[in-house]
Amino acid sequence: MKKLILSLAVLVAAGIGAWFVWRPAPMAPDVAFTTIEGKTFSMQDLRGKVVLVKFWATSCVTCVKQMPDTIQAYQQYAPEGYEAIAVAMNYDPPNYVLNFAETRKLPFPVALDTKGDIARAFGDVRLTPTAFLIDKHGRIIKRYLGEYDRAEFHAAVEKALAAG
């Protein structure tokens, strides 16, 4: 009887482990973005690209510190089908966001989430920086909160760009 219980426990543990390893990645919500220039596009419009959706605020020290890396990654990978979207949190004054984007010459779209709808759609994001790396099929393949390992990030982007 003990062997049967032990065998069942091992099977259940293996099954749970397999589910965590092979479960499908969640789909990114099909939200609409409105940029500081007034352009509108959706996640659906970005299918076929590897996308970084980065929630940030001008008052977030880590966000400001990471922005040069975000710019560098965008410039490096955009020719290969990479897109970055900086989503300003709803509490960030639009004129601060516009000033930041203009003075730092952000090369990627900067969206205003004035009602917090985008943050809610991505799991009620409240902490910044929070970023989601999304594959060409619209699946969230990685979530980043706060500081991140740059080499691991670049490896994840390159792997996603190389995938079909």
Phi, psi and omega in degrees: 000320179297322179294321179296314180295317178297318179297316178297319179298319179295317179297316179297314179299318179296318179297316178295316178299317179297322180298317180294326182283317189253006180293148180291145178293144179292150177281145174288143179294146180273079181265162175256136178252140172239120184280169178294344175270356179093004177283146179237138175206167183236170175300323180301324179295340184263003179303142183095351177245156169271128189235136170252118174256113186244117176272130187208174175211148180294337180273358183268112183300316181294322178300313181296319179297323182280342187302320177300323177294322179295318177297313182298316179297319179298312181296325181288316190258344182305320179297342181264001180107028180255141176227144174236141177230121177267113182259111179284134181296156186295340180273354181277121180301129182307324180291330175293317180297313180299314179299315180299312182298319182287315184291331180261003177050052180298124186275354183247166180298138174244118183253147175261129177252065190299331180258354181079011182295321181292315179300318178296318182296329179269028175094026178062056179297128178233334183262140177238148353281140170232130182226150179235128174263125188239133182280180184297341182261003178089015179266138176284117182256344179200143175240132180243133178233122180072217179296152179217162179277114184299318181296318179295320178298312180298320178297319180294319178296313181298319178297316180294322178293324181284337182289153180284000000 
